[in-house]
Amino acid sequence: MSQRLTYRRRHAYNSPGNKQKIVKTPGGRLVYQNRTKVSAGVKCGDCHIVLPGIPHLRPTNYGRISKRQKTVNRAYGGSRCGRCIKERVLRAFLVEEQKLVKQLLRKSAAATAAAAAAAELAAKDQKTAAKKAEKKGSKKPDAKKADAPKVDAK
């Protein structure tokens, strides 16, 4: 017949936080040993995968280990995975490139608008000059006055 075992703590229910392990002592008795819950580990804040290189501990135990064990030597190390950081850097670069392209397009659009305005102004000046020249050309002296012989009245 097996030995009866009792919980060593006052928590009497078989819940996930009250798991036990049966261990044989050097004296030959069987006793319960309390087990701690297994941690799921730190996850990436963006894609929610478990971060490699960081131990799976209970939250209180993270306070007992050094900073170098809780992080990875990288920007956002210990908070984001490498793939998400790569995407962030690439997205930031592309956003900056897009800003530069927009700025260049605005400058070129302004330059073409200015060139078009200058060309339009030059065309307008040519038209007015042509009209002035046409008006001057139509004011010829009267042919009757020029052809008529001068008569001396004596």
PDB file of C-alpha atoms in Angstrom:
ATOM      1  CA  MET A   1       0.000   0.000   0.000  1.00  0.00           C
ATOM      2  CA  SER A   2       1.301   3.450  -0.918  1.00  0.00           C
ATOM      3  CA  GLN A   3       1.954   6.177   1.575  1.00  0.00           C
ATOM      4  CA  ARG A   4      -0.577   8.978   1.965  1.00  0.00           C
ATOM      5  CA  LEU A   5       0.722  12.463   1.143  1.00  0.00           C
ATOM      6  CA  THR A   6      -0.464  15.849   2.324  1.00  0.00           C
ATOM      7  CA  TYR A   7       0.102  19.276   0.847  1.00  0.00           C
ATOM      8  CA  ARG A   8       2.851  21.215   2.575  1.00  0.00           C
ATOM      9  CA  ARG A   9       1.090  24.559   2.158  1.00  0.00           C
ATOM     10  CA  ARG A  10      -2.381  25.712   3.133  1.00  0.00           C
ATOM     11  CA  HIS A  11      -3.599  25.770  -0.474  1.00  0.00           C
ATOM     12  CA  ALA A  12      -5.696  22.606  -0.765  1.00  0.00           C
ATOM     13  CA  TYR A  13      -6.880  22.721  -4.404  1.00  0.00           C
ATOM     14  CA  ASN A  14      -5.312  21.099  -7.460  1.00  0.00           C
ATOM     15  CA  SER A  15      -4.939  24.342  -9.389  1.00  0.00           C
ATOM     16  CA  PRO A  16      -2.171  25.303 -11.849  1.00  0.00           C
ATOM     17  CA  GLY A  17      -0.438  27.315  -9.136  1.00  0.00           C
ATOM     18  CA  ASN A  18      -0.398  24.370  -6.690  1.00  0.00           C
ATOM     19  CA  LYS A  19       1.391  21.641  -8.623  1.00  0.00           C
ATOM     20  CA  GLN A  20       3.401  19.055  -6.660  1.00  0.00           C
ATOM     21  CA  LYS A  21       6.121  16.507  -7.310  1.00  0.00           C
ATOM     22  CA  ILE A  22       6.520  13.331  -5.261  1.00  0.00           C
ATOM     23  CA  VAL A  23      10.088  12.921  -3.977  1.00  0.00           C
ATOM     24  CA  LYS A  24      11.615  10.199  -1.781  1.00  0.00           C
ATOM     25  CA  THR A  25      13.668  11.576   1.095  1.00  0.00           C
ATOM     26  CA  PRO A  26      16.915   9.974   2.331  1.00  0.00           C
ATOM     27  CA  GLY A  27      14.889   8.591   5.244  1.00  0.00           C
ATOM     28  CA  GLY A  28      12.687   6.630   2.848  1.00  0.00           C
ATOM     29  CA  ARG A  29       9.555   8.762   3.207  1.00  0.00           C
ATOM     30  CA  LEU A  30       7.574  10.124   0.242  1.00  0.00           C
ATOM     31  CA  VAL A  31       6.864  13.869   0.375  1.00  0.00           C
ATOM     32  CA  TYR A  32       5.471  16.527  -1.916  1.00  0.00           C
ATOM     33  CA  GLN A  33       7.812  19.117  -3.389  1.00  0.00           C
ATOM     34  CA  ASN A  34       6.158  22.309  -4.651  1.00  0.00           C
ATOM     35  CA  ARG A  35       6.732  23.114  -8.300  1.00  0.00           C
ATOM     36  CA  THR A  36       6.811  26.601  -9.777  1.00  0.00           C
ATOM     37  CA  LYS A  37       4.823  27.468 -12.858  1.00  0.00           C
ATOM     38  CA  VAL A  38       6.648  27.343 -16.170  1.00  0.00           C
ATOM     39  CA  SER A  39       6.932  30.750 -17.755  1.00  0.00           C
ATOM     40  CA  ALA A  40       5.917  31.363 -21.358  1.00  0.00           C
ATOM     41  CA  GLY A  41       8.901  33.674 -21.846  1.00  0.00           C
ATOM     42  CA  VAL A  42       9.217  37.214 -23.128  1.00  0.00           C
ATOM     43  CA  LYS A  43       7.447  37.861 -26.431  1.00  0.00           C
ATOM     44  CA  CYS A  44       8.002  40.397 -29.202  1.00  0.00           C
ATOM     45  CA  GLY A  45       5.675  43.376 -28.834  1.00  0.00           C
ATOM     46  CA  ASP A  46       4.884  43.447 -32.571  1.00  0.00           C
ATOM     47  CA  CYS A  47       4.659  39.857 -33.835  1.00  0.00           C
ATOM     48  CA  HIS A  48       4.253  38.051 -30.462  1.00  0.00           C
ATOM     49  CA  ILE A  49       6.882  35.358 -31.009  1.00  0.00           C
ATOM     50  CA  VAL A  50       9.068  34.249 -28.075  1.00  0.00           C
ATOM     51  CA  LEU A  51      12.319  36.227 -28.021  1.00  0.00           C
ATOM     52  CA  PRO A  52      15.421  34.041 -28.348  1.00  0.00           C
ATOM     53  CA  GLY A  53      18.324  34.635 -25.968  1.00  0.00           C
ATOM     54  CA  ILE A  54      16.206  35.640 -22.965  1.00  0.00           C
ATOM     55  CA  PRO A  55      15.500  33.112 -20.184  1.00  0.00           C
ATOM     56  CA  HIS A  56      11.936  32.006 -19.423  1.00  0.00           C
ATOM     57  CA  LEU A  57      11.430  33.108 -15.809  1.00  0.00           C
ATOM     58  CA  ARG A  58       8.608  34.136 -13.534  1.00  0.00           C
ATOM     59  CA  PRO A  59       8.168  37.934 -13.314  1.00  0.00           C
ATOM     60  CA  THR A  60       9.705  38.211  -9.831  1.00  0.00           C
ATOM     61  CA  ASN A  61      12.808  36.308 -10.938  1.00  0.00           C
ATOM     62  CA  TYR A  62      13.560  38.852 -13.665  1.00  0.00           C
ATOM     63  CA  GLY A  63      14.303  41.333 -10.900  1.00  0.00           C
ATOM     64  CA  ARG A  64      16.982  39.031  -9.507  1.00  0.00           C
ATOM     65  CA  ILE A  65      19.026  38.637 -12.685  1.00  0.00           C
ATOM     66  CA  SER A  66      21.377  41.167 -14.243  1.00  0.00           C
ATOM     67  CA  LYS A  67      20.472  43.462 -17.126  1.00  0.00           C
ATOM     68  CA  ARG A  68      22.719  41.659 -19.605  1.00  0.00           C
ATOM     69  CA  GLN A  69      20.700  38.467 -19.068  1.00  0.00           C
ATOM     70  CA  LYS A  70      17.384  40.258 -19.684  1.00  0.00           C
ATOM     71  CA  THR A  71      18.300  41.929 -22.991  1.00  0.00           C
ATOM     72  CA  VAL A  72      20.025  41.371 -26.306  1.00  0.00           C
ATOM     73  CA  ASN A  73      22.724  43.757 -27.560  1.00  0.00           C
ATOM     74  CA  ARG A  74      20.687  45.487 -30.231  1.00  0.00           C
ATOM     75  CA  ALA A  75      18.293  48.403 -30.511  1.00  0.00           C
ATOM     76  CA  TYR A  76      14.991  47.341 -28.887  1.00  0.00           C
ATOM     77  CA  GLY A  77      16.798  44.213 -27.573  1.00  0.00           C
ATOM     78  CA  GLY A  78      14.620  42.331 -25.100  1.00  0.00           C
ATOM     79  CA  SER A  79      11.486  44.018 -26.417  1.00  0.00           C
ATOM     80  CA  ARG A  80      11.319  43.349 -30.175  1.00  0.00           C
ATOM     81  CA  CYS A  81      12.653  40.532 -32.357  1.00  0.00           C
ATOM     82  CA  GLY A  82      15.314  41.103 -35.010  1.00  0.00           C
ATOM     83  CA  ARG A  83      12.891  40.774 -37.931  1.00  0.00           C
ATOM     84  CA  CYS A  84      10.551  43.459 -36.536  1.00  0.00           C
ATOM     85  CA  ILE A  85      13.487  45.809 -35.917  1.00  0.00           C
ATOM     86  CA  LYS A  86      14.650  45.267 -39.502  1.00  0.00           C
ATOM     87  CA  GLU A  87      11.148  46.137 -40.754  1.00  0.00           C
ATOM     88  CA  ARG A  88      11.056  49.266 -38.569  1.00  0.00           C
ATOM     89  CA  VAL A  89      14.423  50.493 -39.857  1.00  0.00           C
ATOM     90  CA  LEU A  90      13.418  49.797 -43.456  1.00  0.00           C
ATOM     91  CA  ARG A  91      10.043  51.541 -42.999  1.00  0.00           C
ATOM     92  CA  ALA A  92      11.730  54.604 -41.448  1.00  0.00           C
ATOM     93  CA  PHE A  93      14.216  54.752 -44.339  1.00  0.00           C
ATOM     94  CA  LEU A  94      11.454  54.458 -46.953  1.00  0.00           C
ATOM     95  CA  VAL A  95       9.394  57.166 -45.240  1.00  0.00           C
ATOM     96  CA  GLU A  96      12.393  59.523 -45.346  1.00  0.00           C
ATOM     97  CA  GLU A  97      13.011  58.670 -49.006  1.00  0.00           C
ATOM     98  CA  GLN A  98       9.348  59.350 -49.787  1.00  0.00           C
ATOM     99  CA  LYS A  99       9.581  62.752 -48.089  1.00  0.00           C
ATOM    100  CA  LEU A 100      12.630  63.620 -50.207  1.00  0.00           C
ATOM    101  CA  VAL A 101      10.898  62.487 -53.415  1.00  0.00           C
ATOM    102  CA  LYS A 102       7.828  64.603 -52.588  1.00  0.00           C
ATOM    103  CA  GLN A 103      10.047  67.605 -51.921  1.00  0.00           C
ATOM    104  CA  LEU A 104      11.871  67.143 -55.254  1.00  0.00           C
ATOM    105  CA  LEU A 105       8.567  66.758 -57.104  1.00  0.00           C
ATOM    106  CA  ARG A 106       7.272  69.970 -55.511  1.00  0.00           C
ATOM    107  CA  LYS A 107      10.455  71.801 -56.538  1.00  0.00           C
ATOM    108  CA  SER A 108      10.323  70.485 -60.106  1.00  0.00           C
ATOM    109  CA  ALA A 109       6.610  71.312 -60.362  1.00  0.00           C
ATOM    110  CA  ALA A 110       7.336  74.851 -59.159  1.00  0.00           C
ATOM    111  CA  ALA A 111      10.208  75.158 -61.634  1.00  0.00           C
ATOM    112  CA  THR A 112       8.085  73.937 -64.560  1.00  0.00           C
ATOM    113  CA  ALA A 113       5.257  76.258 -63.513  1.00  0.00           C
ATOM    114  CA  ALA A 114       7.697  79.179 -63.400  1.00  0.00           C
ATOM    115  CA  ALA A 115       9.123  78.221 -66.814  1.00  0.00           C
ATOM    116  CA  ALA A 116       5.613  77.950 -68.258  1.00  0.00           C
ATOM    117  CA  ALA A 117       4.699  81.344 -66.805  1.00  0.00           C
ATOM    118  CA  ALA A 118       7.875  82.862 -68.266  1.00  0.00           C
ATOM    119  CA  ALA A 119       7.158  81.311 -71.677  1.00  0.00           C
ATOM    120  CA  GLU A 120       3.575  82.585 -71.543  1.00  0.00           C
ATOM    121  CA  LEU A 121       4.794  86.066 -70.643  1.00  0.00           C
ATOM    122  CA  ALA A 122       7.321  85.999 -73.509  1.00  0.00           C
ATOM    123  CA  ALA A 123       4.604  84.896 -75.954  1.00  0.00           C
ATOM    124  CA  LYS A 124       2.354  87.710 -74.734  1.00  0.00           C
ATOM    125  CA  ASP A 125       5.171  90.233 -75.219  1.00  0.00           C
ATOM    126  CA  GLN A 126       5.744  88.967 -78.767  1.00  0.00           C
ATOM    127  CA  LYS A 127       2.046  89.342 -79.587  1.00  0.00           C
ATOM    128  CA  THR A 128       1.932  92.905 -78.294  1.00  0.00           C
ATOM    129  CA  ALA A 129       5.127  93.766 -80.192  1.00  0.00           C
ATOM    130  CA  ALA A 130       3.645  92.298 -83.377  1.00  0.00           C
ATOM    131  CA  LYS A 131       0.435  94.317 -82.887  1.00  0.00           C
ATOM    132  CA  LYS A 132       2.437  97.528 -82.381  1.00  0.00           C
ATOM    133  CA  ALA A 133       4.481  96.840 -85.480  1.00  0.00           C
ATOM    134  CA  GLU A 134       1.295  96.167 -87.429  1.00  0.00           C
ATOM    135  CA  LYS A 135      -0.229  99.438 -86.271  1.00  0.00           C
ATOM    136  CA  LYS A 136       2.877 101.365 -87.258  1.00  0.00           C
ATOM    137  CA  GLY A 137       2.925  99.683 -90.687  1.00  0.00           C
ATOM    138  CA  SER A 138      -0.720 100.641 -91.422  1.00  0.00           C
ATOM    139  CA  LYS A 139      -0.113 104.368 -90.808  1.00  0.00           C
ATOM    140  CA  LYS A 140       1.362 105.087 -94.287  1.00  0.00           C
ATOM    141  CA  PRO A 141       1.160 108.604 -95.641  1.00  0.00           C
ATOM    142  CA  ASP A 142      -1.881 109.253 -97.914  1.00  0.00           C
ATOM    143  CA  ALA A 143      -1.139 108.400-101.534  1.00  0.00           C
ATOM    144  CA  LYS A 144      -3.252 111.324-102.838  1.00  0.00           C
ATOM    145  CA  LYS A 145      -1.248 113.909-100.972  1.00  0.00           C
ATOM    146  CA  ALA A 146       2.060 112.460-101.957  1.00  0.00           C
ATOM    147  CA  ASP A 147       1.196 112.040-105.687  1.00  0.00           C
ATOM    148  CA  ALA A 148      -0.445 115.442-106.170  1.00  0.00           C
ATOM    149  CA  PRO A 149       1.841 118.030-107.858  1.00  0.00           C
ATOM    150  CA  LYS A 150       2.644 121.072-105.878  1.00  0.00           C
ATOM    151  CA  VAL A 151       1.113 124.136-107.379  1.00  0.00           C
ATOM    152  CA  ASP A 152       2.549 127.590-106.716  1.00  0.00           C
ATOM    153  CA  ALA A 153      -0.070 130.188-106.349  1.00  0.00           C
ATOM    154  CA  LYS A 154       1.338 133.497-107.733  1.00  0.00           C
TER     155      LYS A 154
END
